[in-house]
Coordinates of C-alpha atoms and ligand atoms in Angstrom, one line a residue:
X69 CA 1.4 65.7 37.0
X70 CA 1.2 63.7 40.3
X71 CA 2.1 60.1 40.2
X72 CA 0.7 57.7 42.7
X73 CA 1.1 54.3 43.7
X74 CA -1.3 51.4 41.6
X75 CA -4.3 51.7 44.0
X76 CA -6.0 48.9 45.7
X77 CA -9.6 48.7 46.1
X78 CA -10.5 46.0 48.8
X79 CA -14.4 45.5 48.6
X80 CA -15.8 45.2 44.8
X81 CA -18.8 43.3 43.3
X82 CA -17.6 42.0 40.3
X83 CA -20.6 40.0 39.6
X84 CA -19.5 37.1 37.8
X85 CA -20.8 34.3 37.9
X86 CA -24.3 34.5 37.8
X87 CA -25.0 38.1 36.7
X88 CA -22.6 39.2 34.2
X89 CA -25.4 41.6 32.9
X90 CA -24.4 43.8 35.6
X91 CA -20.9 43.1 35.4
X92 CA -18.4 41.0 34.2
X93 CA -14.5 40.0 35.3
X94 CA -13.4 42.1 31.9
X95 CA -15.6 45.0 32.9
X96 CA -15.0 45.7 36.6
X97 CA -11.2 45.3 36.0
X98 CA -11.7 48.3 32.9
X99 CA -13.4 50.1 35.5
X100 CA -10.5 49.8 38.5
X101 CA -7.5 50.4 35.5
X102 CA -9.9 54.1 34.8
X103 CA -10.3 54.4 38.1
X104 CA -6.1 54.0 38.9
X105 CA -7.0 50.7 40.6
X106 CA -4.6 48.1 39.8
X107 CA -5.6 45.4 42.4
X108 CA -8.8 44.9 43.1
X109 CA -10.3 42.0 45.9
X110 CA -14.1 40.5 44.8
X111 CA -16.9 39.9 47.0
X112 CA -18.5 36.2 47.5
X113 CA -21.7 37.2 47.1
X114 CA -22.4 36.1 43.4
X115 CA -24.7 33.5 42.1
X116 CA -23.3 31.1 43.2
X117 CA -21.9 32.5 46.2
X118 CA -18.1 31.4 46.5
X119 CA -18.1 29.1 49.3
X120 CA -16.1 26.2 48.5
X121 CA -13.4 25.0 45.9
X122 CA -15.4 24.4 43.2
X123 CA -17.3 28.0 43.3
X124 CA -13.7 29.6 44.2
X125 CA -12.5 28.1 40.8
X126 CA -15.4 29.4 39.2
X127 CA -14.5 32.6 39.4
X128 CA -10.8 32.5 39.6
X129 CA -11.0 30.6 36.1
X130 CA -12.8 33.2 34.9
X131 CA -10.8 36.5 36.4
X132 CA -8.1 34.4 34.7
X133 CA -9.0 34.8 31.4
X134 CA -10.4 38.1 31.4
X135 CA -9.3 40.5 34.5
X136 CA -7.2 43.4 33.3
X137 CA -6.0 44.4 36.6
X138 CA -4.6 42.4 39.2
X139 CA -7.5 40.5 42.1
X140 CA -8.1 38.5 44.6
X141 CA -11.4 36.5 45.3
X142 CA -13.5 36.1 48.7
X143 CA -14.7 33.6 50.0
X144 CA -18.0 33.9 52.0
X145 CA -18.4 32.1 55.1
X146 CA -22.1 30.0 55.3
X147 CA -23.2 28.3 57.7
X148 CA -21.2 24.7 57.2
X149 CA -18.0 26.0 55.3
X150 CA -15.8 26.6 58.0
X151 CA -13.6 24.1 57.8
X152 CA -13.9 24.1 54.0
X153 CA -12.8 27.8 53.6
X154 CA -10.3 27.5 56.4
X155 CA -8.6 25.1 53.6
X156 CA -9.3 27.6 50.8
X157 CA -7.6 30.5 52.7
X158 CA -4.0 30.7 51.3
X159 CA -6.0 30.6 47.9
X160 CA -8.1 33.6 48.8
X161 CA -8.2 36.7 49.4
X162 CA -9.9 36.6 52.5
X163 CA -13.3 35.4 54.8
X164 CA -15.9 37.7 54.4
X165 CA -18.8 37.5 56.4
X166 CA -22.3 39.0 56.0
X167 CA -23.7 39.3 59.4
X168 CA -26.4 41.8 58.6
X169 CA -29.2 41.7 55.7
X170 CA -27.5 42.6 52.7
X171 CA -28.0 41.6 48.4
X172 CA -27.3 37.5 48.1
X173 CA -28.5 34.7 49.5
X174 CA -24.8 34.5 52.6
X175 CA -26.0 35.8 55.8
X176 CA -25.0 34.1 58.9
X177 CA -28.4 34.9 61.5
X178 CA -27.1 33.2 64.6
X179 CA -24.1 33.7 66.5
X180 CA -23.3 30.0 67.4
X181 CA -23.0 30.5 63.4
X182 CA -20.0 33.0 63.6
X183 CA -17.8 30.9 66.1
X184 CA -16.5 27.8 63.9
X185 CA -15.1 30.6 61.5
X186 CA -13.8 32.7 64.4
X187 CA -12.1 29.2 65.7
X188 CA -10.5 28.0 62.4
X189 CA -10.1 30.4 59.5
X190 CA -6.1 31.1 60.0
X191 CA -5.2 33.9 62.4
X192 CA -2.8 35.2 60.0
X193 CA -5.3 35.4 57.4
X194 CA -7.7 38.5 56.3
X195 CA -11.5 38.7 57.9
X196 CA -13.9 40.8 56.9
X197 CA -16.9 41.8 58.4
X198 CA -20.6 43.5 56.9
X199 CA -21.5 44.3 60.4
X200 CA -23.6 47.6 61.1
X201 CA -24.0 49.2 64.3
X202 CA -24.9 46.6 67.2
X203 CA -23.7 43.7 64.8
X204 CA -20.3 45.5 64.4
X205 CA -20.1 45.4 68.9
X206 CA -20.4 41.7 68.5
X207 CA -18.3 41.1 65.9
X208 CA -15.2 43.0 67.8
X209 CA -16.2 41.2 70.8
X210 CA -15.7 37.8 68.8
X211 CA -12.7 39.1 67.7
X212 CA -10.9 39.6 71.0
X213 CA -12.6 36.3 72.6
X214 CA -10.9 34.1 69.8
X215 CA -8.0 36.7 69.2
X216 CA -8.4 36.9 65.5
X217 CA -7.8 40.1 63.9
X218 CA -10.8 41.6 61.5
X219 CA -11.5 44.3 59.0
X220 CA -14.8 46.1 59.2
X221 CA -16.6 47.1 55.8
X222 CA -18.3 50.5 54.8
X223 CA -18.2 52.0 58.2
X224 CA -21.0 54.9 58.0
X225 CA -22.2 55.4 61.0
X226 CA -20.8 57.8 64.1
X227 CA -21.5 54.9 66.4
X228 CA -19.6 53.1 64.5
X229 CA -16.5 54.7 63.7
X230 CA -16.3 56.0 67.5
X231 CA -16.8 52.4 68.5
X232 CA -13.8 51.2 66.5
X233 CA -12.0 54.4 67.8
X234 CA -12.0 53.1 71.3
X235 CA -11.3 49.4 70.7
X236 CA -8.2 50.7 68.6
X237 CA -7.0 52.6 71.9
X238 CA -7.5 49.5 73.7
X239 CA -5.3 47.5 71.6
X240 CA -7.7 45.5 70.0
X241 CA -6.8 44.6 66.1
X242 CA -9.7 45.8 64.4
X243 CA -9.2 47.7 61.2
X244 CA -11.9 49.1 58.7
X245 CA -12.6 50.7 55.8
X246 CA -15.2 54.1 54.8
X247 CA -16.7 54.3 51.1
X248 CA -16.7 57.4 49.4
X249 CA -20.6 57.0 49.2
X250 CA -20.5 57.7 52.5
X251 CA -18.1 60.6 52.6
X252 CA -19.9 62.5 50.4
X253 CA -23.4 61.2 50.6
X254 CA -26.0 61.7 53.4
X255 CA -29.6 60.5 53.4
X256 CA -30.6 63.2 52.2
X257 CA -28.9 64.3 48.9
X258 CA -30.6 65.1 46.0
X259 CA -30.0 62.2 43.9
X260 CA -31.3 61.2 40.3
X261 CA -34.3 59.5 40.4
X262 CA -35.7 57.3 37.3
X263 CA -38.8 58.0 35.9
X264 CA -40.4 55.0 35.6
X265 CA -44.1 55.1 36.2
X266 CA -44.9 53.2 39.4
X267 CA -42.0 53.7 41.2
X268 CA -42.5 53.8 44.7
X269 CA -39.1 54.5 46.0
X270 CA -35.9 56.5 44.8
X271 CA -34.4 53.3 43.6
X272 CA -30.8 54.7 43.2
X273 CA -30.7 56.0 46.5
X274 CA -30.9 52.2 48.2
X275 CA -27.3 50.6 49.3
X276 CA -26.2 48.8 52.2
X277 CA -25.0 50.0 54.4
X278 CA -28.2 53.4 54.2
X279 CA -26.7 56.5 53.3
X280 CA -26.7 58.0 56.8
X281 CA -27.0 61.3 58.6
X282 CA -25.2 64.9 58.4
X283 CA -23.7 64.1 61.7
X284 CA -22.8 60.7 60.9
X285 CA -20.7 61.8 57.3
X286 CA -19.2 64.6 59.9
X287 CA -18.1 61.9 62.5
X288 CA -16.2 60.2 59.6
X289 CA -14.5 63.1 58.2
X290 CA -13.4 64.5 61.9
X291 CA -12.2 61.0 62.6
X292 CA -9.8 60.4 59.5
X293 CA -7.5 59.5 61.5
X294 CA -9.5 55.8 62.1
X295 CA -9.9 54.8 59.0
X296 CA -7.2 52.7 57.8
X297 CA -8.9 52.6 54.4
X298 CA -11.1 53.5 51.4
X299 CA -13.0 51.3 49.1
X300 CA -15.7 51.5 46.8
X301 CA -18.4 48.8 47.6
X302 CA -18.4 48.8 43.6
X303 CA -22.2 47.2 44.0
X304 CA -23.4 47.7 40.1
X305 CA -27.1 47.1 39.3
X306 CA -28.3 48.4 36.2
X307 CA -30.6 51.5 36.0
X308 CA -33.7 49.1 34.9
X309 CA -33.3 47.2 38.2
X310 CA -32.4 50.1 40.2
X311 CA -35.7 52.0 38.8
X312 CA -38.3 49.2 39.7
X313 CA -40.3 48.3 42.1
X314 CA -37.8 46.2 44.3
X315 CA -34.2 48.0 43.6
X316 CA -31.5 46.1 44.7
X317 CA -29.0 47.6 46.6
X318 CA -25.6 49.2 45.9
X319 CA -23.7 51.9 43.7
X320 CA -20.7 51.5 41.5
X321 CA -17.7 53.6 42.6
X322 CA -14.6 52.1 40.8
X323 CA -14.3 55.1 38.4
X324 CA -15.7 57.7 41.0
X325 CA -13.3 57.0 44.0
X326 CA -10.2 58.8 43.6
X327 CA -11.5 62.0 41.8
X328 CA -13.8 62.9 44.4
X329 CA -11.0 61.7 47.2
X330 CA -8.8 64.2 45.1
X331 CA -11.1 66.9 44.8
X332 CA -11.3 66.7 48.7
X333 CA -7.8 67.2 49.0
X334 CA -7.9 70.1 46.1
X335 CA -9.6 71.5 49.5
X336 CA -7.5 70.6 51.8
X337 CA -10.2 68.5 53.4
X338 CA -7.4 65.5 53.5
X339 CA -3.9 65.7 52.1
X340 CA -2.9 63.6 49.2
X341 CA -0.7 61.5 51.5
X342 CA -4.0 60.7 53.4
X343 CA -5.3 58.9 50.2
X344 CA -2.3 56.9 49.6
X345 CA -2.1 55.8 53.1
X346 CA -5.8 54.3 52.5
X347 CA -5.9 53.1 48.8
X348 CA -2.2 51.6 48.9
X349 CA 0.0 51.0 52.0
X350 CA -2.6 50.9 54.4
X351 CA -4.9 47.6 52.7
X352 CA -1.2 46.1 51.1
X353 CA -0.5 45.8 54.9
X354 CA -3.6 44.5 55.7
X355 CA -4.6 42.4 53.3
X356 CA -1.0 40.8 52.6
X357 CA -0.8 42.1 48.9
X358 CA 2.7 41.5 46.6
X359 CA 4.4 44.4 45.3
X360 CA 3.9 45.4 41.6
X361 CA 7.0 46.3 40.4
X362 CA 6.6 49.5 37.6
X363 CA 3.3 50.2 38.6
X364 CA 2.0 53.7 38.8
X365 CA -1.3 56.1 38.5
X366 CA -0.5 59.3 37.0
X367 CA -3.2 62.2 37.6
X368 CA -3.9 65.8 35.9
X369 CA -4.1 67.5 39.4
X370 CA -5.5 70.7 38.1
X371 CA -8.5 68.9 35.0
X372 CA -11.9 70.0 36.0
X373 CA -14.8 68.0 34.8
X374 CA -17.9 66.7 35.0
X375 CA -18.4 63.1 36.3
X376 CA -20.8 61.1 34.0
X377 CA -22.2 57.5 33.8
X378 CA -21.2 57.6 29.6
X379 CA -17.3 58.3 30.4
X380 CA -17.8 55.1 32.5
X381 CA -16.5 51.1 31.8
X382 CA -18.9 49.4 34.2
X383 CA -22.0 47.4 32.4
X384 CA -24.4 49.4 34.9
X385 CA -24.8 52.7 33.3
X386 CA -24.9 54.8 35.8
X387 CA -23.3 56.9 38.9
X388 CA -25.0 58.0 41.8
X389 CA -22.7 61.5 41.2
X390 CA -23.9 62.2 37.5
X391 CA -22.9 66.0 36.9
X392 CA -21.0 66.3 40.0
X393 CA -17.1 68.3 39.5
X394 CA -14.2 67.0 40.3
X395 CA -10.7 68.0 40.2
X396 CA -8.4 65.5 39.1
X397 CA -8.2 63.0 36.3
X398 CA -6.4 59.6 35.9
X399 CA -4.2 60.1 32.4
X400 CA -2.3 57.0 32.7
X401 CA -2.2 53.7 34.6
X402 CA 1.3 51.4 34.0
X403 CA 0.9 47.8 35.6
X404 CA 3.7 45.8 35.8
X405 CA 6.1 47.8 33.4
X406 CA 2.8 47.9 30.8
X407 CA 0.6 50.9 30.0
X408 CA -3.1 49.6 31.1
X409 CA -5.0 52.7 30.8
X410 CA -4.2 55.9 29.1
X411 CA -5.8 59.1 27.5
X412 CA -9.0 57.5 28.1
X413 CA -8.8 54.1 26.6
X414 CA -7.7 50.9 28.7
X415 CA -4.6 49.1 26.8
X416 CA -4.2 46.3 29.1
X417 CA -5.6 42.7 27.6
X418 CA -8.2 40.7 28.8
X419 CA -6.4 38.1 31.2
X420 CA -3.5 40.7 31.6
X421 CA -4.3 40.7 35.3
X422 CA -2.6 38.6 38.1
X423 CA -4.3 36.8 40.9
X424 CA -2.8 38.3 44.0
X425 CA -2.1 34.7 45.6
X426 CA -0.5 33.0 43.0
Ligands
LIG726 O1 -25.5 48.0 48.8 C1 -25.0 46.9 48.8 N1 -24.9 46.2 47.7 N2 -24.6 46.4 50.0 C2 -24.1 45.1 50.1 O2 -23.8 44.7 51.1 C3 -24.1 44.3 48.9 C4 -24.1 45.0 47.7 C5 -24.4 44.2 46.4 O3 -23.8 43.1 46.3 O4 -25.2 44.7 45.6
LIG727 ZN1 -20.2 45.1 49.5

């Protein structure tokens, strides 16, 4: 048996309000607790966006009364919110920005749009950029010119990762995060395709940041070293919406994450330290989070199985690694002194989970 640390999981579409048929507050935290995520931070981009107090206690009332794990909740920075989310930070868990095309309505176009946000969300306080290739250039620059640390999201690309590689060695506080989807995904994988008559593209191959080259999923591997952490970019869309004519982007990951990070490691392709360092002390650090006391993940190192979409807790039904083997299994999650998950079945309540800034 190997016993980790409760997990953290810094980027996850939770999907409430506004499309709780994808996902709900009780259903993305049964999916972390599976998963060995114990703290989970949510992404602004619902329906309403979360951009001011009022669409912050949306949400937050609702994680309240049905998260199972612990959270925190984004806000999303629009283009006349600064000073509103500025006020909000200590609240939150964070700014993100969307500063390239991505699913939701917040995307900041113009530049003279980033600088109010650069200028007054606290220093101390986390930022976090969707920023791809050229986008994620300027957003470092901004970074340095108003000296205000951010985090990058879902870095995929070799340009990328390079580029981050070399403002690191310059001193410049960038940090940044890689999804498994990426890690084990290129552009070309076989991947399940629905069978829906009409379909014009592989629906369940879209997400945002693309799934990218060979070389690109080798650039990230042989620069480990960069990446201060994982996350999962849990983006769930059912298979009906993923399967028609428009499919929305995004793939869940909560329950995917740490058995194929382990069976990486099961090949010595990372240690198991190198997981830890991403999914706990690296984002705690990072993303200011409290200790939970008596908190643990215990894993069956040596169980062998198939992934599939039925053994999973998110409303989406389905996993872009359907039949893939791992090696390595969550048996038991303890939060907070309290069994939350074990043997397959999640123990922990509905509203059992803590917001992470209280
Ligand atoms: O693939 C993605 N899906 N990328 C994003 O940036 C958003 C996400 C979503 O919310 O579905
Ligand atoms: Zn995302």
């Amino acid at each position: 048996m190997l016993k980790l640390p409760g997990l953290i999981d810094p980027h996850v579409h939770v999907r409430e309000p506004g499309a709780t048929h994808k996902e709900d507050w009780d259903t993305v935290t049964q999916a972390a607790l599976a998963g060995g995520i114990t703290t989970l931070l949510a992404m602004p981009n619902t329906q309403p966006p979360i951009f001011d107090e009022a669409t912050l206690n949306i949400s937050l009332d609702a994680a309240k009364a049905k998260a199972r794990c612990d959270y925190g909740q984004y806000l999303g920075a629009g283009p006349a919110n600064a000073d509103i989310v500025a006020s909000l930070a200590p609240k939150a868990a964070g700014l993100k920005m969307y500063l390239d095309s991505t699913f939701g309505e917040l995307r900041l176009d113009d530049m003279t749009l980033w600088t109010p946000h650069f200028q007054q969300f606290p220093k101390s306080a986390p930022m976090v950029m969707h920023s791809e290739s050229r986008t994620m250039a300027a957003a470092i620059l901004f970074s340095v010119i108003y000296d205000h640390p951010i985090h990058i999201a879902h870095v995929s690309l070799k340009e990328e990762i390079l580029l981050i590689k070399a403002a690191k060695e310059k001193g410049i506080k960038v940090t940044c995060e890689v999804c498994p989807h990426h890690l084990f995904l290129t552009k070309d994988s076989p991947l399940p395709q629905g069978e829906g008559l009409g379909v014009r593209v592989n629906g369940r191959t879209e997400v945002r940041p693309r799934l990218a080259t060979q070389a690109d999923v080798d650039a990230l591997w042989n620069n480990l070293a960069v990446i201060d952490c994982f996350a999962t970019d849990h983006a769930p869309h059912t298979l009906a919406e993923k399967d028609s004519d428009s499919p929305p982007p995004g793939f869940p990951g909560l329950q995917t994450m740490l058995p194929l990070l382990l069976t990486a490691a099961s090949e010595g392709r990372l240690s198991v330290d190198d997981i830890v360092q991403r999914l706990y002390t690296n984002p705690k650090k990072i993303f200011h989070l409290p200790d939970q006391p008596e908190t643990w993940v215990e894993v069956d190192e040596n169980a062998v199985y198939e992934i599939k979409a039925s053994d999973g807790f998110s409303r989406c039904g389905w996993t872009p690694f359907e039949g893939w083997q791992v090696k390595g299994r969550v048996t038991k999650v303890v939060l907070r002194g309290k069994t939350a998950f074990e043997n397959g079945k999640i123990l922990a309540e509905s509203g059992y989970g803590r917001n992470v800034r209280d």
